[in-house]
XYZ file of C-alpha atoms in Angstrom:
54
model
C -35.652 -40.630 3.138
C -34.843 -37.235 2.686
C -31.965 -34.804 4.102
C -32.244 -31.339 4.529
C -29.603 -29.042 5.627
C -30.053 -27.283 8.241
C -28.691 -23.656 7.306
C -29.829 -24.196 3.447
C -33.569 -24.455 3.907
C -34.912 -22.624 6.589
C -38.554 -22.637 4.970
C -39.017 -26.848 5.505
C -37.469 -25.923 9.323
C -39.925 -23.384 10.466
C -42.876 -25.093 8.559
C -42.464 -28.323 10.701
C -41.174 -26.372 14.005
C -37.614 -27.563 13.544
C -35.413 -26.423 16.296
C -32.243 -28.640 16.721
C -30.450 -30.359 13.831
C -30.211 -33.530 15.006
C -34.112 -34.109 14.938
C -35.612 -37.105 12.634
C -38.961 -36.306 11.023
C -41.272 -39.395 10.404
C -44.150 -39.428 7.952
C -46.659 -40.683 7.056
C -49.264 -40.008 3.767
C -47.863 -36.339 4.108
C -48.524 -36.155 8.014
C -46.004 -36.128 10.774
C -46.595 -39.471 13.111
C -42.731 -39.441 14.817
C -40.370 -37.207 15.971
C -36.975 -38.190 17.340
C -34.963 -35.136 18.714
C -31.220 -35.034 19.716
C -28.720 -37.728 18.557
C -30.726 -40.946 18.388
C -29.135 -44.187 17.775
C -30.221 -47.247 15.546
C -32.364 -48.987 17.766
C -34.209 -45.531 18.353
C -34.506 -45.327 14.725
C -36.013 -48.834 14.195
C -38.103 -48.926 17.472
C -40.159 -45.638 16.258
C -40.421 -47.245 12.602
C -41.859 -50.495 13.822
C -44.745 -48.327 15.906
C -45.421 -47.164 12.399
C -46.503 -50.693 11.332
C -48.430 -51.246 14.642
């Protein structure tokens, strides 16, 4: 898992079309597979990790 601030690193934020800071990147071998934008809660979280594993 990895944080990035939102008004440090503006690079990482236009390279993967990040628009609101509340948005949860998932990867996957270097691609993008999930996005969750706006405040998500655990069970968001978990449910778009166990697609992963589908």
């Amino acid at each position: 898992m990895v944080r990035v601030d939102f008004d440090a690193d503006k690079a990482f934020l236009t390279e993967h079309n990040v628009r609101s800071q509340s948005t949860i990147l998932i990867f996957r071998g270097g691609r993008e597979v999930a996005r969750l934008v706006g405040q998500s809660d655990r069970a968001a979280i978990e449910q778009a990790l166990k697609a992963l594993s589908a």
